[in-house]
XYZ file of C-alpha atoms in Angstrom:
610
model
C 9.845 -19.062 4.916
C 8.355 -18.844 8.528
C 8.769 -21.694 10.935
C 5.937 -23.244 12.448
C 5.025 -21.534 15.939
C 5.045 -24.880 17.559
C 8.968 -25.618 17.290
C 11.761 -24.185 19.415
C 13.250 -21.033 17.281
C 16.541 -21.744 18.755
C 16.456 -25.060 17.188
C 15.927 -24.228 13.960
C 14.198 -27.346 12.653
C 13.286 -27.846 9.242
C 9.899 -28.865 8.474
C 11.355 -32.228 6.841
C 13.116 -32.498 10.109
C 10.255 -32.195 12.248
C 8.460 -34.704 10.114
C 11.161 -37.080 10.430
C 10.928 -36.744 14.205
C 7.257 -37.323 14.543
C 7.544 -40.545 12.648
C 10.534 -41.796 13.898
C 11.723 -40.430 17.058
C 11.511 -42.233 20.101
C 8.181 -41.822 21.736
C 7.993 -42.670 25.806
C 4.999 -43.566 27.813
C 4.019 -42.881 31.643
C 1.520 -43.543 33.531
C -0.923 -42.434 36.302
C -2.871 -44.627 38.888
C -6.843 -44.059 39.191
C -7.674 -45.018 42.626
C -11.320 -46.498 43.829
C -11.579 -44.172 46.969
C -14.193 -46.465 49.071
C -12.123 -49.767 48.698
C -9.033 -48.200 48.621
C -8.123 -50.475 45.277
C -6.311 -49.481 42.533
C -8.911 -49.526 39.129
C -5.928 -48.904 36.940
C -3.759 -46.113 34.909
C -3.925 -43.858 32.106
C -1.157 -43.978 29.541
C 0.309 -40.957 28.918
C 2.580 -40.455 25.911
C 5.758 -38.026 25.949
C 7.464 -37.102 22.791
C 11.462 -37.327 22.021
C 13.152 -36.540 24.640
C 15.193 -33.175 24.478
C 13.009 -32.021 21.615
C 10.513 -29.142 21.476
C 8.169 -32.043 21.156
C 8.338 -33.772 24.367
C 5.146 -31.969 25.722
C 2.211 -34.186 24.170
C 0.336 -31.372 23.285
C 2.870 -29.603 21.131
C 3.718 -33.132 19.863
C -0.107 -33.744 18.742
C -0.412 -30.282 17.023
C 2.884 -30.745 15.358
C 1.225 -33.859 13.652
C -2.067 -32.409 13.005
C -0.353 -29.463 11.133
C 1.380 -32.029 8.679
C -1.257 -34.175 8.287
C 0.060 -36.966 10.459
C -2.448 -36.889 12.841
C -4.069 -40.065 12.837
C -0.403 -42.164 12.307
C 0.729 -40.276 15.119
C -2.127 -41.428 17.449
C -1.508 -44.738 16.233
C 2.315 -45.007 16.773
C 1.256 -43.772 20.612
C -1.193 -46.610 21.212
C 1.421 -48.885 20.120
C 4.088 -47.310 22.474
C 1.403 -47.265 25.784
C 0.114 -50.905 24.987
C 3.225 -52.435 25.048
C 4.798 -50.233 27.902
C 1.594 -51.211 29.881
C 2.002 -54.940 29.061
C 5.859 -54.728 29.488
C 5.669 -53.341 33.085
C 3.403 -55.837 34.264
C 0.864 -53.229 35.575
C -2.534 -54.279 37.166
C -5.645 -53.126 36.776
C -7.484 -51.646 33.573
C -5.351 -49.135 30.927
C -6.971 -45.952 30.002
C -5.799 -45.283 26.390
C -6.478 -41.916 24.710
C -7.925 -41.948 21.302
C -9.327 -38.990 19.459
C -12.616 -39.477 17.521
C -10.715 -39.206 14.226
C -8.307 -42.104 14.652
C -10.969 -44.336 16.759
C -12.423 -45.774 13.285
C -9.348 -47.189 12.146
C -8.633 -48.483 15.621
C -11.464 -50.979 15.425
C -10.246 -52.464 12.039
C -7.238 -51.008 9.519
C -4.640 -49.134 10.344
C -3.887 -49.743 14.008
C -6.423 -53.009 14.754
C -6.289 -52.770 18.832
C -7.089 -56.364 18.753
C -4.193 -57.518 17.326
C -2.058 -55.645 19.315
C -3.633 -56.198 22.571
C -2.798 -60.353 21.687
C 0.547 -59.626 20.642
C 1.017 -57.855 24.355
C -0.602 -60.448 25.864
C -3.254 -58.135 27.682
C -7.272 -59.275 27.627
C -9.293 -56.495 26.055
C -11.512 -56.472 28.927
C -8.706 -54.713 30.598
C -8.966 -51.672 27.989
C -10.813 -48.713 28.591
C -10.496 -46.065 25.876
C -11.304 -42.736 26.379
C -12.472 -40.591 23.746
C -10.829 -37.102 23.678
C -11.397 -33.821 21.718
C -9.277 -30.881 21.309
C -10.982 -29.441 18.509
C -15.084 -28.617 18.032
C -16.391 -30.795 15.332
C -13.680 -33.707 16.258
C -17.013 -35.979 17.428
C -18.171 -37.917 14.476
C -21.491 -39.336 14.515
C -20.055 -42.484 11.987
C -18.203 -44.181 15.284
C -20.934 -46.559 16.363
C -19.830 -49.402 14.071
C -16.328 -49.227 15.246
C -17.443 -48.827 18.882
C -19.627 -52.039 18.604
C -16.975 -53.823 17.021
C -14.729 -53.106 19.876
C -17.279 -53.603 22.478
C -18.080 -57.191 21.056
C -14.411 -58.031 21.763
C -14.764 -56.442 25.573
C -12.877 -53.236 25.216
C -14.484 -50.683 27.250
C -15.156 -46.618 26.734
C -14.776 -43.408 28.694
C -15.818 -39.693 27.830
C -12.615 -37.593 28.519
C -12.964 -33.807 30.296
C -16.612 -34.153 30.951
C -17.449 -30.033 31.260
C -14.198 -29.121 29.383
C -14.036 -27.909 25.886
C -16.190 -29.616 23.481
C -17.165 -32.706 25.861
C -20.454 -32.272 26.833
C -24.082 -34.000 27.460
C -24.443 -35.097 23.819
C -21.623 -37.052 23.571
C -22.550 -39.395 26.640
C -26.012 -39.616 25.117
C -24.343 -41.232 22.046
C -21.519 -43.110 23.202
C -23.079 -44.650 26.540
C -19.541 -44.967 28.091
C -18.891 -47.370 30.748
C -16.697 -44.564 32.522
C -17.284 -40.710 32.988
C -13.900 -38.796 33.785
C -14.788 -35.330 34.547
C -12.346 -32.175 33.970
C -10.305 -30.743 36.618
C -12.355 -27.728 36.417
C -14.535 -29.029 38.462
C -12.334 -30.491 41.300
C -10.402 -27.100 41.613
C -11.563 -25.758 45.210
C -14.318 -28.100 45.166
C -14.595 -28.484 48.715
C -15.362 -24.818 49.342
C -17.609 -23.942 46.053
C -21.312 -25.406 46.398
C -21.619 -24.967 42.650
C -19.123 -27.213 41.960
C -20.638 -29.907 43.890
C -23.953 -29.343 42.915
C -22.539 -30.218 39.136
C -20.360 -32.838 40.086
C -23.348 -34.348 42.426
C -25.468 -34.179 39.245
C -23.110 -35.945 37.245
C -23.020 -38.721 39.645
C -26.521 -38.835 39.800
C -27.100 -39.314 35.783
C -24.190 -42.257 36.109
C -26.323 -44.025 38.302
C -28.786 -44.193 35.845
C -26.812 -44.591 32.972
C -24.677 -47.580 34.870
C -21.106 -45.582 34.505
C -18.435 -45.287 37.176
C -17.330 -41.721 37.491
C -13.553 -40.665 37.562
C -12.638 -37.207 38.909
C -9.249 -35.549 37.325
C -6.922 -33.217 38.678
C -7.551 -33.840 42.363
C -4.442 -32.315 43.927
C -5.202 -32.213 48.185
C -6.891 -34.351 50.428
C -9.227 -31.654 51.216
C -10.362 -32.215 47.566
C -10.154 -35.930 47.633
C -12.217 -36.180 50.468
C -15.099 -33.474 49.263
C -16.069 -36.036 45.835
C -15.810 -38.919 47.925
C -18.337 -37.509 49.990
C -20.514 -36.481 46.977
C -20.537 -40.017 45.593
C -17.654 -39.977 43.031
C -16.446 -43.521 43.180
C -12.888 -43.084 41.584
C -10.000 -40.578 41.601
C -7.028 -39.373 39.365
C -4.593 -36.505 40.040
C -1.439 -35.576 42.226
C -2.662 -36.227 45.218
C -2.908 -39.890 44.645
C 0.381 -39.850 42.346
C 1.920 -38.096 39.569
C 2.368 -39.615 35.972
C 5.720 -41.737 36.183
C 7.361 -43.873 33.540
C 7.753 -46.773 36.523
C 4.893 -46.932 38.520
C 6.036 -48.376 42.015
C 3.630 -51.221 43.183
C 1.530 -49.043 45.929
C -0.570 -49.799 48.757
C -3.100 -47.347 48.819
C -4.022 -48.219 52.318
C -2.122 -45.232 53.942
C -3.997 -42.563 51.725
C -7.324 -44.206 51.796
C -6.718 -44.202 56.011
C -5.529 -40.493 55.763
C -8.740 -39.862 53.697
C -11.212 -41.722 55.952
C -9.432 -39.250 58.789
C -9.929 -36.646 56.971
C -13.948 -37.072 56.340
C -14.255 -38.248 60.366
C -12.726 -35.013 61.147
C -14.660 -32.948 59.283
C -18.248 -34.329 59.876
C -17.046 -34.305 63.869
C -18.761 -31.361 65.935
C -19.696 -30.218 69.003
C -22.600 -32.984 68.826
C -22.407 -36.870 68.355
C -24.185 -36.958 64.853
C -24.381 -38.489 61.502
C -23.556 -36.387 59.247
C -25.070 -35.916 55.803
C -24.354 -37.373 52.816
C -23.005 -34.292 51.583
C -20.619 -33.568 54.293
C -23.121 -30.431 55.629
C -24.849 -31.143 58.681
C -23.389 -30.526 62.078
C -21.676 -27.242 60.230
C -22.268 -23.559 59.321
C -22.396 -24.586 55.572
C -26.349 -26.476 56.532
C -27.513 -23.433 57.193
C -26.773 -21.094 54.224
C -29.542 -18.628 52.697
C -29.259 -16.950 49.610
C -30.430 -13.497 49.737
C -29.614 -10.439 47.612
C -26.140 -8.700 48.283
C -25.069 -5.173 47.738
C -22.146 -3.008 46.938
C -20.643 -0.676 49.517
C -21.773 2.497 46.794
C -25.064 1.349 46.347
C -27.143 4.511 47.519
C -29.179 4.136 51.067
C -32.189 5.036 48.570
C -32.145 1.779 46.918
C -31.113 -0.469 49.873
C -34.429 0.847 51.354
C -36.462 0.003 47.926
C -35.025 -3.741 48.118
C -36.297 -4.250 51.544
C -39.793 -2.749 51.062
C -40.088 -5.169 47.793
C -39.131 -8.110 49.730
C -41.298 -8.097 53.158
C -39.404 -11.250 54.283
C -35.744 -9.831 54.303
C -34.275 -8.531 57.144
C -30.477 -8.318 56.424
C -28.648 -7.289 53.089
C -24.971 -8.046 53.066
C -22.725 -5.504 51.411
C -20.188 -7.567 49.699
C -17.281 -6.324 47.265
C -15.496 -8.162 44.315
C -16.900 -11.027 46.417
C -15.424 -10.126 49.714
C -17.941 -9.392 52.578
C -17.598 -5.880 54.421
C -20.846 -5.175 56.354
C -24.197 -5.677 56.547
C -27.630 -3.417 56.901
C -30.352 -4.829 58.569
C -34.135 -3.383 57.898
C -35.066 -2.150 61.574
C -31.420 -0.017 61.131
C -32.315 1.523 58.022
C -35.752 1.884 58.959
C -34.705 3.795 62.222
C -32.368 6.379 60.359
C -34.690 6.947 57.639
C -37.254 7.917 60.330
C -35.506 10.779 61.463
C -36.230 14.265 59.827
C -34.683 14.719 57.067
C -32.220 11.691 57.456
C -33.572 9.723 54.415
C -33.496 13.254 51.947
C -30.093 13.802 53.666
C -28.685 9.950 53.180
C -30.782 8.694 50.442
C -28.832 9.193 47.467
C -25.410 8.811 49.608
C -23.309 4.673 49.627
C -24.551 2.685 51.892
C -21.134 1.808 53.529
C -22.405 5.024 55.568
C -25.177 3.100 57.590
C -23.733 -0.286 57.091
C -22.364 -2.509 59.942
C -18.761 -2.834 59.148
C -17.935 -5.403 62.134
C -20.496 -8.270 61.203
C -20.241 -11.972 62.490
C -18.686 -13.561 59.673
C -17.828 -17.492 59.759
C -16.414 -20.238 57.958
C -18.526 -22.611 56.022
C -17.129 -25.370 57.784
C -17.525 -23.842 61.634
C -19.510 -26.729 63.799
C -22.894 -25.436 64.968
C -21.739 -25.513 68.830
C -18.582 -23.367 68.062
C -21.166 -20.857 66.001
C -23.520 -20.590 68.855
C -20.760 -20.068 71.157
C -19.303 -17.136 69.135
C -23.109 -15.685 69.017
C -23.468 -15.806 72.519
C -20.547 -14.138 72.999
C -20.247 -11.540 70.354
C -20.451 -7.915 71.522
C -23.358 -6.098 69.990
C -24.503 -9.031 67.928
C -26.145 -11.890 69.975
C -28.378 -14.475 68.738
C -31.010 -11.922 67.537
C -28.674 -11.183 64.534
C -28.021 -12.777 61.235
C -24.720 -14.056 60.177
C -22.285 -14.113 57.043
C -21.226 -17.643 56.016
C -17.897 -17.824 53.744
C -15.986 -19.832 51.517
C -12.370 -19.595 51.837
C -13.127 -15.659 52.782
C -15.637 -15.328 49.908
C -19.220 -14.595 50.335
C -21.491 -17.524 50.324
C -24.835 -16.461 51.696
C -26.100 -15.391 55.389
C -27.211 -17.999 58.266
C -30.054 -16.890 60.819
C -30.209 -17.596 64.244
C -33.389 -18.790 64.229
C -32.178 -21.583 61.799
C -29.063 -22.098 64.303
C -31.185 -23.053 67.272
C -33.387 -25.387 65.364
C -30.728 -27.280 63.759
C -29.208 -27.658 67.446
C -32.189 -28.705 68.816
C -32.139 -31.657 66.085
C -28.684 -32.744 66.812
C -29.398 -32.480 70.729
C -32.937 -34.554 70.073
C -31.211 -37.054 67.966
C -28.398 -37.732 70.244
C -30.845 -37.796 72.979
C -32.582 -40.296 71.407
C -29.808 -42.908 71.062
C -28.015 -42.349 74.099
C -27.604 -44.510 77.088
C -30.203 -42.412 80.201
C -27.771 -43.653 82.574
C -24.390 -42.556 81.110
C -26.088 -40.518 78.347
C -23.312 -42.145 76.111
C -24.185 -42.938 72.554
C -26.073 -46.159 72.506
C -26.227 -49.176 70.123
C -27.551 -47.072 67.118
C -24.704 -44.573 66.931
C -22.391 -47.316 67.459
C -23.354 -49.472 64.723
C -23.139 -46.434 62.598
C -19.427 -45.448 63.502
C -18.719 -49.146 62.957
C -20.127 -49.069 59.680
C -18.717 -45.977 58.435
C -15.214 -47.071 59.624
C -15.706 -50.439 57.333
C -17.003 -48.224 54.451
C -13.842 -45.844 54.708
C -11.465 -48.813 54.660
C -10.486 -47.295 58.204
C -8.201 -49.628 60.459
C -9.085 -49.310 63.925
C -9.738 -51.732 67.326
C -12.638 -52.673 68.603
C -12.775 -53.449 72.326
C -15.784 -54.789 74.545
C -15.643 -53.615 78.533
C -17.535 -55.836 81.064
C -17.658 -56.006 84.595
C -16.714 -59.498 86.025
C -19.659 -60.561 88.587
C -21.530 -57.484 88.323
C -24.889 -59.656 88.742
C -24.235 -61.093 92.437
C -22.960 -57.217 93.463
C -26.047 -56.153 91.887
C -27.895 -58.581 94.230
C -26.263 -58.210 97.203
C -25.790 -54.286 96.943
C -28.856 -52.964 95.179
C -29.318 -51.475 91.937
C -28.481 -47.972 92.779
C -24.770 -49.345 94.140
C -24.842 -51.296 90.830
C -26.046 -47.872 89.054
C -22.837 -46.033 90.749
C -20.781 -48.883 89.244
C -21.549 -48.837 85.896
C -21.215 -44.532 85.910
C -18.051 -45.298 87.244
C -16.926 -47.527 84.433
C -18.388 -44.731 82.178
C -16.375 -42.303 83.720
C -12.876 -44.187 83.480
C -13.526 -45.051 79.839
C -14.369 -41.689 78.989
C -10.881 -40.187 80.865
C -8.677 -42.577 79.000
C -10.233 -42.218 75.454
C -9.390 -39.877 73.406
C -12.121 -37.491 72.387
C -10.818 -36.518 69.327
C -9.840 -39.606 67.794
C -11.703 -42.401 69.779
C -15.436 -43.539 69.882
C -17.072 -45.032 73.321
C -20.357 -46.281 73.386
C -22.337 -47.883 76.306
C -24.553 -50.646 74.663
C -26.198 -51.382 77.799
C -26.058 -52.721 81.483
C -22.447 -53.254 82.402
C -21.242 -53.620 78.684
C -19.349 -50.523 76.448
C -17.861 -50.420 73.106
C -14.337 -48.515 72.697
C -13.551 -47.804 68.959
C -9.679 -46.725 69.325
C -7.951 -44.763 66.678
C -5.026 -43.922 69.129
C -2.084 -45.424 68.457
C -1.255 -45.840 72.317
C -4.943 -48.042 72.989
C -2.874 -50.811 74.684
C -1.723 -48.353 77.361
C -4.854 -46.265 77.495
C -6.446 -50.114 78.165
C -4.252 -50.961 80.922
C -4.517 -47.377 82.921
C -8.651 -48.234 82.421
C -7.744 -51.537 84.207
C -5.843 -50.012 86.952
C -8.320 -46.910 87.184
C -11.494 -48.760 87.546
C -9.887 -51.141 90.405
C -8.879 -47.953 92.620
C -12.490 -46.483 91.624
C -14.055 -49.646 93.106
C -12.230 -49.712 96.254
C -13.413 -45.767 96.873
C -16.776 -47.044 96.114
C -16.966 -49.862 98.474
C -15.262 -47.782 101.342
C -17.678 -45.418 100.847
C -20.194 -47.739 101.503
C -18.504 -48.787 104.839
C -17.167 -52.244 103.089
C -13.404 -53.213 102.748
C -12.486 -53.760 99.487
C -10.297 -56.778 99.486
C -13.101 -58.507 102.200
C -15.469 -59.161 99.315
C -18.891 -60.612 99.542
C -21.311 -63.695 99.899
C -23.801 -64.370 96.885
C -25.844 -66.616 94.916
C -24.056 -67.941 91.828
C -26.060 -68.917 88.664
C -27.086 -72.182 89.797
C -28.048 -70.856 93.397
C -25.264 -72.231 95.198
C -23.568 -69.803 97.614
C -20.323 -68.806 97.064
C -17.655 -65.888 97.841
C -16.874 -63.079 95.387
C -14.338 -60.295 95.057
C -15.326 -56.730 94.319
C -16.069 -56.372 90.468
C -13.015 -55.914 88.283
C -12.860 -55.055 84.211
C -12.322 -57.454 81.506
C -11.330 -56.098 77.864
C -11.791 -57.885 74.717
C -9.568 -55.916 71.627
C -9.970 -56.716 68.303
C -7.512 -55.304 65.632
C -9.535 -54.573 62.397
C -7.501 -54.193 59.742
C -9.553 -52.893 55.919
C -10.758 -55.708 54.173
C -10.684 -58.208 57.458
C -14.221 -57.941 58.122
C -17.214 -57.442 55.990
C -20.308 -56.144 58.645
C -20.478 -54.468 61.854
C -22.227 -58.217 63.223
C -18.755 -59.663 62.774
C -17.257 -57.291 64.467
C -19.472 -57.416 67.186
C -19.052 -61.348 67.502
C -15.416 -61.169 67.216
C -15.237 -58.302 70.298
C -17.839 -60.375 72.027
C -15.749 -63.593 72.154
C -12.166 -61.374 72.753
C -14.560 -60.718 76.055
C -15.236 -63.950 76.839
C -11.820 -65.024 76.918
C -10.804 -62.131 78.974
C -13.710 -62.846 81.473
C -11.923 -66.387 81.963
C -9.171 -64.818 83.365
C -9.332 -64.231 87.123
C -9.186 -60.149 88.013
C -8.567 -57.173 85.626
C -7.535 -58.073 82.410
C -7.111 -57.275 79.118
C -7.522 -59.988 75.956
C -6.177 -58.898 72.634
C -7.627 -61.279 69.403
C -4.665 -62.209 67.384
C -6.196 -64.641 65.344
C -7.631 -63.252 61.776
C -10.848 -63.852 60.564
C -11.655 -66.596 58.155
C -13.019 -65.131 54.668
C -16.533 -64.945 54.505
C -18.583 -65.047 51.621
C -20.891 -61.733 50.971
C -24.412 -63.782 51.803
C -22.138 -64.718 54.781
C -21.512 -61.249 55.725
C -24.574 -59.838 55.497
């Protein structure tokens, strides 16, 4: 008798041995975490099964294939469910348990052979913590008579998920039939999604449908931080994959703050261009990708005559990329081809020949993530190209489309207008709107940072005595000092107005930077007074706020700093108030001062925090 292909030929197990192994062999459970990306919190774990140790049935796909081949599919599935639930309870794991059950085994789980409710009660688990993932290995498995089982389990608090949406036989029809609380998208959508516009659009559409349906989307198979950042930017709520953690028999009680901080840092870095701008929802603003145009492309062997005909049929087309096997190799322009064909006998001689003879084999090719400011510099410096030509946009080296110089100039103009609209006119630093947006983004991404409120001591009497021009000089001096000691790549500096500035530090050495700011401003102020013919140490007389004459020292810098940890503050208003209070404490000291607030905020309700 031929042995079933599922078994290792070296072991030569007999069918009765395999059946015994399926029915009595020791099964093991492993668990993979599912992360809520925005909160940096655990949603739960997917429970996965492993066959007997050392057996050819160790891999779950081989285990279930062998079980189905012997008519034991449902029986083995029920064994697996018991093992996973009991192990999950024994480990005391937090969050929800995502449990895989096929459509064939599900009716028996509501009432009958498995009785999930009794099993959960025996294990001490609330049914509301269980999410059943409907899995399908073969077409036709999904049954139309699942509604009674689903209804009974839902009435007891159990929730449902569609597994691997977009793979195999999971489709939108199942979504309509089941109306699940969770949608788990297949790993085919997340593999390289950061460089694939079609994958991004599909996942964005899934999120849009899920919003209408009231379902939570979980992206499976996330294996890199780039993929994780991209799915987060697309609006996906939860993620699962090797980038977060591999399945393990005893998951560690991990704090996810480090991962979410790295994720937030990557998203902020990816959205950072040469100009201060708020990135679009899909993360394309300020990057070459936002300029993408879809135009026809041709292969290098296409005849010149055919390319000429393409230009003739599409009058608005000015550039045709030449692409071989997905890789750009050159471009053909309308002007150059018409010029060549206008010469005597050129069209007759070269019309049938491949277009690679006439193409520009060294076009400007840019990656989709290239910042617009960088792109404009490349175009200006590109010999033989300049700002009148189109350029090719790629993702991971593969052709995506073209960009037009005119679109680039318009995009840069929009960014500059937006930056100017919200910039302080005296220092040209970002004003209140960009400050609020950056704080809100840090909060939403769960990113730890330090907010520092900078203010000048005794600025009003100085301005009254020496005039607004000297007052403006002092404010501009402060702006230059703060800018010089803030890391442009990690920190953010904004000008609230007057002599008030806000610093958002991500630099680890922020305290040393603050101390340098205090020293440098004092020295700069002394030089400013020297230039006015006054000694810094001499001071001056002016009226105080009560109208009394008193002596003042030259303006000094006060800094009030507050550490903002994820979850400590719920709104930018809370943070602004805390920073203002820290600044007030600093101003109570005489001379330059850095005051660091070390108290933790008291918890607020959502209504108070709003």
